[in-house]
Structures are given as C-alpha cells and as structure tokens.
Amino acid sequence: MSLIEVKKLCKSFGNLSVLHDVSLNVEEGERIAIIGGSGCGKSVFLRSLELLEKPDSGQILIDGDEITAKGADVNRIRRKMGMVYQKFYLFSHMNVLDNLCLAPVKLSGMSRQDAEKHAMEWLSKVGLTSKAHSMPDMLSGGQQQRIAICRSLMMNPKVLLFDEPTSALDPTMVGEVLAMIRMLTKQDMTMIIVTHEMNFAREVADRVLFFADRGIYEQGTPSEIFDNPKGEKTIAFIRKLKYFSYEIKDRYFDLLEMQGKIHNFAEKYGINSRLAYRLELSCEELIYEMISGCYPDGKGVKIDIGISYSESDSSTIINLTSSGKKFNPFELEADDNDDIHLGISMLKKIADGNINYSYVKGLNSIDIVLQGSK
C-alpha cells in the first residue's frame, strides 16, 4: 500500500479548472519534487492533500485513511503530514521553544518536559539551540524557516509537504534551508516538495513531476525530466526557451525594424551583444537568400523567421520557413568571381555544420544552431 494515494482529483475555482483527474501514488521514503510554471496548480495540489483546499471530486488516502471520505477524522489524518509554507507562520507572540512545543502538548498530549526535550534535539540538529528563547522577529528569514520545519517535525509526521520553502527568502538564506532538507533526505523522510530550485530538485528527488494542463503533464527520474524531457511544454520549461518571431510579406521588408526587434529581444533576456549581433546578421543574410531563391519574380513573399533562446544553457536556434519554390541556400557554392553568397559561407562557419533543411508540402524549413552562443 502506498503512503499517499490520490485518485482522479479535481479542483476548480468558479469557472477556472485548476486540477483535473490528477492521480498519484507516493511510496514510503520516496522524495518527490513538483515543478512547473506559475498558476499550474502545484500549490493547490499540495494544499488539497491536507484539505486546506477542498477538492470538488476524487479521493485522497494518507497511510490507508481516506481524508476525503464523508465523516473522516480530518484532524487526526492531517497529523500524519507536516506542512511547510512559503511564509513561516510562526506565532509572533511566542518564543521559538513555545512555537515548537505548542502542537505536541495541545494535540498529542505530550508533556511539556518531553516536548522541550524533543524540541531541543531538533534545534541541536539544525544548529539553533542558542535561539530557543528568541522571539521570531529576532531571527533571520532562513532561521525562521528552519524553525518552521522543526515545528512540523515535532509531530513525527509520516510525510513532509513543502510549498516552495525558499521563495520568500533572501538569496543569501536559501542555502541554509536547502541544506536542512538535504539532511532530512538522509533520514529517509517521505517528502513532496513544490520548488522552483531546479538544481535542488535534481539533487534530492527520486521522482520529478512537471505540472501543466491542469495536472501531471510529465513525470520521471530527475535525469529523465531534466536531461531528456519528452513533452513539448516540459522541454520549454526545463530549457527556459524564449521565442522571437517576425513575418516578411514583401521583398522590400523593413530590415531595420526587424533588427531593432531582435536587439530588444536580446536585451530583454540578457543575450550578450556578440550573440545578438550574430542573430541580426544571420537573419538578414538568410532572409535575403530565401527571397532571391524562392521568389525570383519578387511576388508572393511569405517568410517567417524565428529565434528560440534557452536561458538554461544559452543555446540558440534560428528557424526559417518559406513558401515558394524549393530552395536550399546551403547547397550553393560561390566561385572565384561570385561573392554574392558570402553570407551563406558565414552562416556555415558560425553554425559549424548544425544546419537542417527540409522541403515538405511546398514549404522550405531551415534550422540553424549557432555555435559560441554562451
């Protein structure tokens, strides 16, 4: 039996469907990272496990108990899970020790003495014993989040749920919280972590879920998701692809306008000036070759030029599609008296052979991968 079983979970807010028919099994000791764009339902899914968001339909079983069942003892089942939020939600009028001891004393009947002993053990593990009597506002954001994690652990949960635990932190404090979560992975703690820290997800997760289209769009091992994603949306998300497109309908198109838009695209996404210049020049040379070769009478020009740029590794692809006659400019060879195709020679050198051409259903298509993009 799986520690967590989710069956055909659906959740909407008014007319907005956020989750639809989501099913998932989580085994004891498994560490799952959930990634995806903003608004894809990651946090809603996590909150639904504790019924902080009530599903419209579907079933959720935690260690064999169905929390969604009519008449279920929700509070008892919730105690099997510890939730760590983006914000720390420590009680500001209580010191650290009181924050940690409150739930086990009030909800589990633990003696205050035993609770304090348990709390100090956790504080020792995370290097915060000296902060036991400090008030939350005397702590850094990273320290507060570590205390929040300890508070969840005080109830000895079967599984820990993390809802982007580092998103509210200053970048200088992210490392200390991630280090604590790494420590928990060595204790075989079952965890579901919603995170935007891709390298961290790769390092700690046994399985990665990519959320899109109202549910689990793709899942697999960290290597499968980060190194060899299959789905189009997964690929775009992992590689952080950014797109530029421009349409040419006339042989006398506005070259300066196109170059200006490429320049703005490069500035927006931090593309260095050397690569930006190559993009402008490459697009110019390629378009003029295609106009000359596909439309000898200068009529009916229809060319679409696109650039895809990966923020993750700076890889850059120029894609051109053109109607008109079949024409592959990279098959041309200039002789000693003909320098008209020097632009194509330049493109071949820049691309270093990474050029693909096809002609399908009356459409020329060219992909050029630029080298030296970084």
C-alpha positions as a Markdown table, in Angstrom:
| # | Residue | x | y | z |
|---|---|---|---|---|
| 1 | Met | 0.0 | 0.0 | 0.0 |
| 2 | Ser | 1.3 | 3.4 | -0.9 |
| 3 | Leu | 1.8 | 6.0 | 1.8 |
| 4 | Ile | -0.2 | 8.6 | -0.3 |
| 5 | Glu | -2.8 | 7.7 | -2.9 |
| 6 | Val | -4.5 | 10.3 | -5.0 |
| 7 | Lys | -7.3 | 9.2 | -7.3 |
| 8 | Lys | -8.8 | 11.4 | -10.0 |
| 9 | Leu | -8.5 | 14.6 | -8.0 |
| 10 | Cys | -10.4 | 17.6 | -9.4 |
| 11 | Lys | -10.4 | 21.2 | -8.2 |
| 12 | Ser | -11.9 | 24.4 | -9.7 |
| 13 | Phe | -12.3 | 28.0 | -8.5 |
| 14 | Gly | -15.5 | 29.2 | -10.1 |
| 15 | Asn | -15.2 | 28.6 | -13.8 |
| 16 | Leu | -11.5 | 28.1 | -13.6 |
| 17 | Ser | -10.4 | 24.4 | -13.6 |
| 18 | Val | -7.1 | 24.1 | -11.9 |
| 19 | Leu | -6.7 | 20.3 | -11.4 |
| 20 | His | -8.5 | 17.7 | -13.4 |
| 21 | Asp | -8.3 | 13.9 | -12.9 |
| 22 | Val | -4.9 | 14.0 | -11.1 |
| 23 | Ser | -3.8 | 10.6 | -9.8 |
| 24 | Leu | -0.6 | 9.9 | -7.9 |
| 25 | Asn | 0.9 | 7.2 | -5.6 |
| 26 | Val | 3.7 | 8.1 | -3.2 |
| 27 | Glu | 5.7 | 5.3 | -1.6 |
| 28 | Glu | 7.1 | 5.5 | 1.9 |
| 29 | Gly | 10.6 | 7.1 | 1.9 |
| 30 | Glu | 10.1 | 8.5 | -1.6 |
| 31 | Arg | 11.1 | 12.1 | -2.3 |
| 32 | Ile | 9.0 | 13.8 | -5.0 |
| 33 | Ala | 9.7 | 17.3 | -6.4 |
| 34 | Ile | 6.9 | 19.1 | -8.2 |
| 35 | Ile | 7.9 | 21.8 | -10.7 |
| 36 | Gly | 6.0 | 23.9 | -13.2 |
| 37 | Gly | 5.1 | 27.4 | -14.1 |
| 38 | Ser | 3.1 | 29.9 | -12.0 |
| 39 | Gly | -0.6 | 29.1 | -11.7 |
| 40 | Cys | -0.3 | 25.5 | -12.9 |
| 41 | Gly | -1.8 | 24.0 | -9.7 |
| 42 | Lys | 1.3 | 22.9 | -7.8 |
| 43 | Ser | 0.4 | 24.6 | -4.5 |
| 44 | Val | -3.3 | 23.8 | -4.9 |
| 45 | Phe | -2.5 | 20.1 | -5.2 |
| 46 | Leu | -0.3 | 20.2 | -2.1 |
| 47 | Arg | -2.9 | 22.0 | -0.1 |
| 48 | Ser | -5.5 | 19.6 | -1.3 |
| 49 | Leu | -3.7 | 16.7 | 0.4 |
| 50 | Glu | -4.4 | 18.3 | 3.8 |
| 51 | Leu | -7.9 | 19.5 | 2.7 |
| 52 | Leu | -6.7 | 23.1 | 3.1 |
| 53 | Glu | -8.3 | 23.3 | -0.4 |
| 54 | Lys | -11.4 | 21.1 | -0.6 |
| 55 | Pro | -11.4 | 19.0 | -3.8 |
| 56 | Asp | -14.5 | 19.0 | -6.0 |
| 57 | Ser | -14.1 | 15.3 | -6.6 |
| 58 | Gly | -11.7 | 12.5 | -6.2 |
| 59 | Gln | -10.1 | 10.6 | -3.3 |
| 60 | Ile | -7.0 | 11.1 | -1.2 |
| 61 | Leu | -5.7 | 8.4 | 1.1 |
| 62 | Ile | -3.0 | 9.1 | 3.7 |
| 63 | Asp | -1.4 | 5.9 | 5.1 |
| 64 | Gly | -4.6 | 4.0 | 4.3 |
| 65 | Asp | -7.0 | 6.6 | 5.7 |
| 66 | Glu | -9.2 | 8.5 | 3.3 |
| 67 | Ile | -9.1 | 12.1 | 4.3 |
| 68 | Thr | -11.8 | 12.9 | 1.6 |
| 69 | Ala | -14.3 | 10.4 | 2.9 |
| 70 | Lys | -17.5 | 11.6 | 4.4 |
| 71 | Gly | -17.2 | 11.7 | 8.2 |
| 72 | Ala | -13.4 | 11.3 | 8.1 |
| 73 | Asp | -11.5 | 12.4 | 11.2 |
| 74 | Val | -9.6 | 15.1 | 9.2 |
| 75 | Asn | -7.6 | 16.5 | 12.0 |
| 76 | Arg | -6.3 | 13.0 | 13.0 |
| 77 | Ile | -5.3 | 12.2 | 9.4 |
| 78 | Arg | -3.7 | 15.6 | 9.0 |
| 79 | Arg | -1.3 | 14.9 | 11.9 |
| 80 | Lys | 0.3 | 12.3 | 9.6 |
| 81 | Met | 1.5 | 15.2 | 7.5 |
| 82 | Gly | 3.7 | 18.2 | 8.2 |
| 83 | Met | 3.3 | 21.3 | 6.1 |
| 84 | Val | 6.0 | 23.9 | 5.5 |
| 85 | Tyr | 4.7 | 27.0 | 3.7 |
| 86 | Gln | 6.3 | 29.8 | 1.7 |
| 87 | Lys | 5.9 | 32.1 | 4.6 |
| 88 | Phe | 7.0 | 30.8 | 8.1 |
| 89 | Tyr | 3.7 | 31.4 | 10.0 |
| 90 | Leu | 5.5 | 31.3 | 13.4 |
| 91 | Phe | 3.4 | 32.6 | 16.3 |
| 92 | Ser | 5.0 | 36.1 | 16.7 |
| 93 | His | 3.9 | 36.4 | 20.4 |
| 94 | Met | 5.7 | 33.1 | 21.3 |
| 95 | Asn | 9.4 | 32.4 | 21.5 |
| 96 | Val | 11.0 | 29.6 | 19.5 |
| 97 | Leu | 10.6 | 26.9 | 22.2 |
| 98 | Asp | 6.9 | 27.7 | 22.7 |
| 99 | Asn | 6.3 | 27.6 | 19.0 |
| 100 | Leu | 7.8 | 24.1 | 18.8 |
| 101 | Cys | 6.1 | 22.7 | 21.9 |
| 102 | Leu | 2.5 | 24.0 | 21.3 |
| 103 | Ala | 1.2 | 21.4 | 18.9 |
| 104 | Pro | 2.6 | 18.2 | 20.6 |
| 105 | Val | 1.4 | 19.3 | 24.0 |
| 106 | Lys | -2.1 | 20.5 | 22.9 |
| 107 | Leu | -2.8 | 18.0 | 20.2 |
| 108 | Ser | -0.8 | 14.9 | 21.1 |
| 109 | Gly | -0.9 | 15.0 | 24.9 |
| 110 | Met | 2.9 | 15.1 | 25.2 |
| 111 | Ser | 4.2 | 16.5 | 28.5 |
| 112 | Arg | 5.8 | 19.9 | 28.3 |
| 113 | Gln | 9.1 | 18.4 | 29.6 |
| 114 | Asp | 9.1 | 15.8 | 26.9 |
| 115 | Ala | 8.2 | 18.3 | 24.3 |
| 116 | Glu | 11.0 | 20.6 | 25.3 |
| 117 | Lys | 13.5 | 17.8 | 25.2 |
| 118 | His | 12.3 | 16.8 | 21.7 |
| 119 | Ala | 12.4 | 20.5 | 20.6 |
| 120 | Met | 16.0 | 20.9 | 21.8 |
| 121 | Glu | 17.0 | 17.8 | 19.9 |
| 122 | Trp | 15.7 | 19.2 | 16.7 |
| 123 | Leu | 17.2 | 22.6 | 17.4 |
| 124 | Ser | 20.6 | 21.0 | 18.0 |
| 125 | Lys | 20.4 | 19.2 | 14.7 |
| 126 | Val | 19.8 | 22.4 | 12.8 |
| 127 | Gly | 22.3 | 24.5 | 14.8 |
| 128 | Leu | 19.8 | 26.7 | 16.5 |
| 129 | Thr | 19.9 | 25.7 | 20.2 |
| 130 | Ser | 21.0 | 29.3 | 21.1 |
| 131 | Lys | 17.8 | 30.6 | 19.6 |
| 132 | Ala | 15.4 | 28.6 | 21.8 |
| 133 | His | 14.2 | 31.6 | 23.8 |
| 134 | Ser | 14.4 | 34.1 | 21.0 |
| 135 | Met | 11.3 | 35.7 | 19.5 |
| 136 | Pro | 10.6 | 35.1 | 15.8 |
| 137 | Asp | 11.3 | 38.7 | 14.8 |
| 138 | Met | 14.8 | 38.4 | 16.2 |
| 139 | Leu | 15.6 | 35.7 | 13.7 |
| 140 | Ser | 16.6 | 35.9 | 10.0 |
| 141 | Gly | 14.3 | 34.5 | 7.4 |
| 142 | Gly | 16.4 | 31.4 | 6.9 |
| 143 | Gln | 16.4 | 30.7 | 10.7 |
| 144 | Gln | 12.6 | 31.2 | 10.8 |
| 145 | Gln | 12.1 | 28.7 | 8.0 |
| 146 | Arg | 14.3 | 26.2 | 9.7 |
| 147 | Ile | 12.3 | 26.6 | 12.9 |
| 148 | Ala | 9.1 | 26.2 | 10.9 |
| 149 | Ile | 10.4 | 22.9 | 9.5 |
| 150 | Cys | 11.3 | 21.8 | 13.1 |
| 151 | Arg | 7.8 | 22.6 | 14.2 |
| 152 | Ser | 6.4 | 20.3 | 11.6 |
| 153 | Leu | 8.8 | 17.6 | 12.6 |
| 154 | Met | 7.7 | 17.9 | 16.3 |
| 155 | Met | 4.6 | 15.9 | 15.4 |
| 156 | Asn | 6.6 | 13.0 | 13.9 |
| 157 | Pro | 4.7 | 13.1 | 10.6 |
| 158 | Lys | 4.7 | 10.3 | 8.1 |
| 159 | Val | 5.3 | 12.8 | 5.3 |
| 160 | Leu | 6.5 | 16.4 | 4.9 |
| 161 | Leu | 4.9 | 18.7 | 2.4 |
| 162 | Phe | 7.0 | 21.7 | 1.3 |
| 163 | Asp | 5.3 | 24.5 | -0.6 |
| 164 | Glu | 8.2 | 26.5 | -2.2 |
| 165 | Pro | 10.0 | 26.7 | 1.1 |
| 166 | Thr | 12.7 | 29.1 | -0.2 |
| 167 | Ser | 10.6 | 31.5 | -2.3 |
| 168 | Ala | 10.2 | 34.1 | 0.5 |
| 169 | Leu | 13.8 | 34.1 | 1.4 |
| 170 | Asp | 16.7 | 36.4 | 0.6 |
| 171 | Pro | 19.0 | 34.6 | -1.9 |
| 172 | Thr | 21.7 | 34.5 | 0.8 |
| 173 | Met | 19.5 | 32.5 | 3.1 |
| 174 | Val | 18.3 | 29.9 | 0.6 |
| 175 | Gly | 21.3 | 27.6 | 1.1 |
| 176 | Glu | 20.7 | 27.0 | 4.8 |
| 177 | Val | 17.1 | 25.9 | 4.3 |
| 178 | Leu | 18.0 | 23.6 | 1.4 |
| 179 | Ala | 20.8 | 22.1 | 3.5 |
| 180 | Met | 18.3 | 21.2 | 6.2 |
| 181 | Ile | 16.1 | 19.5 | 3.7 |
| 182 | Arg | 19.1 | 17.6 | 2.4 |
| 183 | Met | 19.7 | 16.4 | 5.9 |
| 184 | Leu | 16.2 | 15.1 | 6.1 |
| 185 | Thr | 16.6 | 13.1 | 2.9 |
| 186 | Lys | 19.4 | 11.1 | 4.7 |
| 187 | Gln | 16.8 | 10.0 | 7.3 |
| 188 | Asp | 14.5 | 8.5 | 4.6 |
| 189 | Met | 11.8 | 11.1 | 5.3 |
| 190 | Thr | 8.9 | 10.9 | 2.8 |
| 191 | Met | 8.7 | 14.3 | 1.2 |
| 192 | Ile | 6.8 | 16.2 | -1.5 |
| 193 | Ile | 8.5 | 19.4 | -2.4 |
| 194 | Val | 7.0 | 22.1 | -4.6 |
| 195 | Thr | 10.0 | 24.1 | -5.7 |
| 196 | His | 11.5 | 26.4 | -8.3 |
| 197 | Glu | 15.0 | 25.4 | -7.4 |
| 198 | Met | 15.8 | 23.1 | -10.4 |
| 199 | Asn | 19.3 | 22.0 | -9.3 |
| 200 | Phe | 18.0 | 21.2 | -5.8 |
| 201 | Ala | 15.1 | 19.1 | -7.3 |
| 202 | Arg | 17.6 | 17.2 | -9.4 |
| 203 | Glu | 19.8 | 16.5 | -6.4 |
| 204 | Val | 17.2 | 15.3 | -3.8 |
| 205 | Ala | 14.3 | 13.9 | -5.7 |
| 206 | Asp | 13.7 | 10.3 | -6.6 |
| 207 | Arg | 10.9 | 11.4 | -9.0 |
| 208 | Val | 10.1 | 14.8 | -10.6 |
| 209 | Leu | 6.6 | 15.8 | -11.6 |
| 210 | Phe | 6.1 | 18.6 | -14.1 |
| 211 | Phe | 2.7 | 20.2 | -13.7 |
| 212 | Ala | 0.9 | 21.7 | -16.7 |
| 213 | Asp | -2.6 | 21.5 | -18.4 |
| 214 | Arg | -4.3 | 21.0 | -15.0 |
| 215 | Gly | -2.3 | 18.1 | -13.8 |
| 216 | Ile | 0.8 | 16.0 | -14.1 |
| 217 | Tyr | 2.0 | 16.7 | -17.6 |
| 218 | Glu | 5.1 | 14.5 | -17.4 |
| 219 | Gln | 7.0 | 12.6 | -14.7 |
| 220 | Gly | 10.1 | 10.6 | -14.4 |
| 221 | Thr | 13.5 | 10.4 | -12.7 |
| 222 | Pro | 15.5 | 13.7 | -12.4 |
| 223 | Ser | 17.7 | 12.5 | -15.3 |
| 224 | Glu | 14.6 | 11.8 | -17.5 |
| 225 | Ile | 13.0 | 15.1 | -16.8 |
| 226 | Phe | 16.0 | 17.4 | -16.7 |
| 227 | Asp | 18.2 | 15.8 | -19.3 |
| 228 | Asn | 15.7 | 14.1 | -21.7 |
| 229 | Pro | 12.2 | 15.5 | -21.3 |
| 230 | Lys | 9.7 | 14.3 | -23.9 |
| 231 | Gly | 6.7 | 16.7 | -23.7 |
| 232 | Glu | 6.9 | 19.9 | -25.6 |
| 233 | Lys | 5.9 | 22.0 | -22.6 |
| 234 | Thr | 8.4 | 20.2 | -20.3 |
| 235 | Ile | 11.1 | 20.9 | -22.8 |
| 236 | Ala | 10.3 | 24.6 | -23.0 |
| 237 | Phe | 10.1 | 24.9 | -19.2 |
| 238 | Ile | 13.3 | 23.0 | -18.4 |
| 239 | Arg | 15.3 | 24.8 | -21.1 |
| 240 | Lys | 13.5 | 28.1 | -20.3 |
| 241 | Leu | 13.1 | 28.7 | -24.0 |
| 242 | Lys | 12.3 | 32.3 | -25.1 |
| 243 | Tyr | 10.9 | 33.0 | -28.5 |
| 244 | Phe | 11.1 | 35.7 | -31.1 |
| 245 | Ser | 9.3 | 35.7 | -34.4 |
| 246 | Tyr | 9.0 | 38.1 | -37.4 |
| 247 | Glu | 7.0 | 37.8 | -40.6 |
| 248 | Ile | 8.1 | 39.0 | -44.0 |
| 249 | Lys | 5.5 | 39.6 | -46.7 |
| 250 | Asp | 7.4 | 41.8 | -49.1 |
| 251 | Arg | 10.9 | 41.6 | -50.6 |
| 252 | Tyr | 11.4 | 45.2 | -49.6 |
| 253 | Phe | 10.6 | 44.5 | -45.9 |
| 254 | Asp | 11.7 | 46.8 | -43.1 |
| 255 | Leu | 15.1 | 45.4 | -42.2 |
| 256 | Leu | 15.9 | 48.0 | -39.6 |
| 257 | Glu | 12.6 | 47.3 | -37.8 |
| 258 | Met | 13.4 | 43.6 | -37.7 |
| 259 | Gln | 16.9 | 44.2 | -36.4 |
| 260 | Gly | 15.6 | 46.6 | -33.8 |
| 261 | Lys | 13.2 | 43.9 | -32.5 |
| 262 | Ile | 15.9 | 41.3 | -32.4 |
| 263 | His | 18.0 | 43.8 | -30.4 |
| 264 | Asn | 15.2 | 44.4 | -27.9 |
| 265 | Phe | 14.6 | 40.6 | -27.6 |
| 266 | Ala | 18.3 | 40.2 | -26.8 |
| 267 | Glu | 18.3 | 42.9 | -24.2 |
| 268 | Lys | 15.2 | 41.6 | -22.5 |
| 269 | Tyr | 16.6 | 38.1 | -21.9 |
| 270 | Gly | 20.2 | 39.1 | -21.3 |
| 271 | Ile | 21.7 | 37.8 | -24.5 |
| 272 | Asn | 25.2 | 39.1 | -24.9 |
| 273 | Ser | 25.9 | 41.7 | -27.6 |
| 274 | Arg | 28.2 | 39.3 | -29.6 |
| 275 | Leu | 25.4 | 36.8 | -29.9 |
| 276 | Ala | 22.8 | 39.5 | -30.6 |
| 277 | Tyr | 24.9 | 40.8 | -33.5 |
| 278 | Arg | 25.2 | 37.3 | -34.9 |
| 279 | Leu | 21.5 | 36.8 | -34.7 |
| 280 | Glu | 20.8 | 40.1 | -36.6 |
| 281 | Leu | 23.3 | 39.4 | -39.3 |
| 282 | Ser | 22.4 | 35.7 | -39.7 |
| 283 | Cys | 18.7 | 36.5 | -40.1 |
| 284 | Glu | 19.4 | 39.3 | -42.6 |
| 285 | Glu | 21.6 | 37.1 | -44.8 |
| 286 | Leu | 19.2 | 34.1 | -44.6 |
| 287 | Ile | 16.1 | 36.1 | -45.5 |
| 288 | Tyr | 17.7 | 37.8 | -48.5 |
| 289 | Glu | 19.0 | 34.4 | -49.8 |
| 290 | Met | 15.5 | 32.9 | -49.5 |
| 291 | Ile | 13.8 | 35.9 | -51.1 |
| 292 | Ser | 16.2 | 35.6 | -54.1 |
| 293 | Gly | 16.0 | 31.8 | -54.4 |
| 294 | Cys | 12.3 | 31.2 | -53.6 |
| 295 | Tyr | 10.7 | 34.2 | -55.3 |
| 296 | Pro | 12.6 | 35.0 | -58.5 |
| 297 | Asp | 9.8 | 37.3 | -59.6 |
| 298 | Gly | 9.6 | 39.0 | -56.2 |
| 299 | Lys | 5.9 | 38.2 | -55.8 |
| 300 | Gly | 4.0 | 36.3 | -53.1 |
| 301 | Val | 6.7 | 36.6 | -50.5 |
| 302 | Lys | 5.8 | 34.7 | -47.3 |
| 303 | Ile | 8.7 | 34.1 | -44.9 |
| 304 | Asp | 8.6 | 33.5 | -41.1 |
| 305 | Ile | 11.8 | 33.9 | -39.1 |
| 306 | Gly | 12.0 | 32.7 | -35.5 |
| 307 | Ile | 14.6 | 32.6 | -32.8 |
| 308 | Ser | 14.5 | 30.3 | -29.8 |
| 309 | Tyr | 16.9 | 31.0 | -27.0 |
| 310 | Ser | 17.5 | 28.8 | -23.9 |
| 311 | Glu | 18.2 | 30.7 | -20.7 |
| 312 | Ser | 19.5 | 27.5 | -19.1 |
| 313 | Asp | 22.4 | 26.9 | -21.5 |
| 314 | Ser | 22.3 | 29.9 | -23.9 |
| 315 | Ser | 21.7 | 27.5 | -26.9 |
| 316 | Thr | 20.2 | 29.4 | -29.8 |
| 317 | Ile | 18.3 | 28.2 | -32.8 |
| 318 | Ile | 17.2 | 30.2 | -35.9 |
| 319 | Asn | 14.2 | 28.8 | -37.7 |
| 320 | Leu | 13.0 | 30.0 | -41.1 |
| 321 | Thr | 10.0 | 28.8 | -43.1 |
| 322 | Ser | 9.3 | 30.0 | -46.6 |
| 323 | Ser | 6.8 | 29.2 | -49.2 |
| 324 | Gly | 7.7 | 29.5 | -52.9 |
| 325 | Lys | 9.9 | 27.2 | -54.9 |
| 326 | Lys | 12.2 | 24.6 | -53.3 |
| 327 | Phe | 15.4 | 26.2 | -52.4 |
| 328 | Asn | 18.3 | 25.2 | -50.1 |
| 329 | Pro | 20.8 | 28.1 | -49.9 |
| 330 | Phe | 23.3 | 25.9 | -48.2 |
| 331 | Glu | 23.8 | 23.8 | -51.4 |
| 332 | Leu | 25.1 | 26.9 | -53.2 |
| 333 | Glu | 28.8 | 27.3 | -53.8 |
| 334 | Ala | 30.4 | 30.6 | -54.7 |
| 335 | Asp | 33.2 | 30.6 | -57.4 |
| 336 | Asp | 36.1 | 32.9 | -57.6 |
| 337 | Asn | 34.1 | 35.6 | -59.5 |
| 338 | Asp | 31.0 | 35.4 | -57.4 |
| 339 | Asp | 30.9 | 36.8 | -53.8 |
| 340 | Ile | 27.1 | 37.1 | -53.7 |
| 341 | His | 26.8 | 34.0 | -51.4 |
| 342 | Leu | 29.4 | 35.1 | -48.8 |
| 343 | Gly | 26.6 | 35.4 | -46.2 |
| 344 | Ile | 25.9 | 31.7 | -46.6 |
| 345 | Ser | 29.5 | 30.9 | -46.1 |
| 346 | Met | 29.5 | 32.9 | -42.9 |
| 347 | Leu | 26.4 | 31.1 | -41.6 |
| 348 | Lys | 28.0 | 27.7 | -42.3 |
| 349 | Lys | 31.1 | 28.8 | -40.3 |
| 350 | Ile | 29.0 | 30.1 | -37.4 |
| 351 | Ala | 26.8 | 27.1 | -37.3 |
| 352 | Asp | 29.7 | 24.7 | -37.8 |
| 353 | Gly | 27.5 | 22.2 | -39.7 |
| 354 | Asn | 24.5 | 22.4 | -37.3 |
| 355 | Ile | 22.1 | 23.2 | -40.2 |
| 356 | Asn | 19.0 | 21.2 | -41.1 |
| 357 | Tyr | 16.9 | 21.8 | -44.3 |
| 358 | Ser | 13.7 | 20.2 | -45.4 |
| 359 | Tyr | 11.0 | 20.8 | -48.0 |
| 360 | Val | 7.6 | 19.4 | -47.1 |
| 361 | Lys | 4.2 | 20.2 | -48.7 |
| 362 | Gly | 5.5 | 23.2 | -50.5 |
| 363 | Leu | 7.3 | 24.7 | -47.5 |
| 364 | Asn | 11.0 | 25.3 | -47.1 |
| 365 | Ser | 12.2 | 24.9 | -43.5 |
| 366 | Ile | 15.7 | 25.7 | -42.2 |
| 367 | Asp | 17.0 | 25.3 | -38.6 |
| 368 | Ile | 20.4 | 26.8 | -37.7 |
| 369 | Val | 22.0 | 26.1 | -34.3 |
| 370 | Leu | 24.5 | 28.9 | -33.6 |
| 371 | Gln | 27.8 | 27.9 | -32.0 |
| 372 | Gly | 29.6 | 30.0 | -29.4 |
| 373 | Ser | 26.3 | 31.1 | -28.0 |
| 374 | Lys | 27.4 | 31.4 | -24.4 |
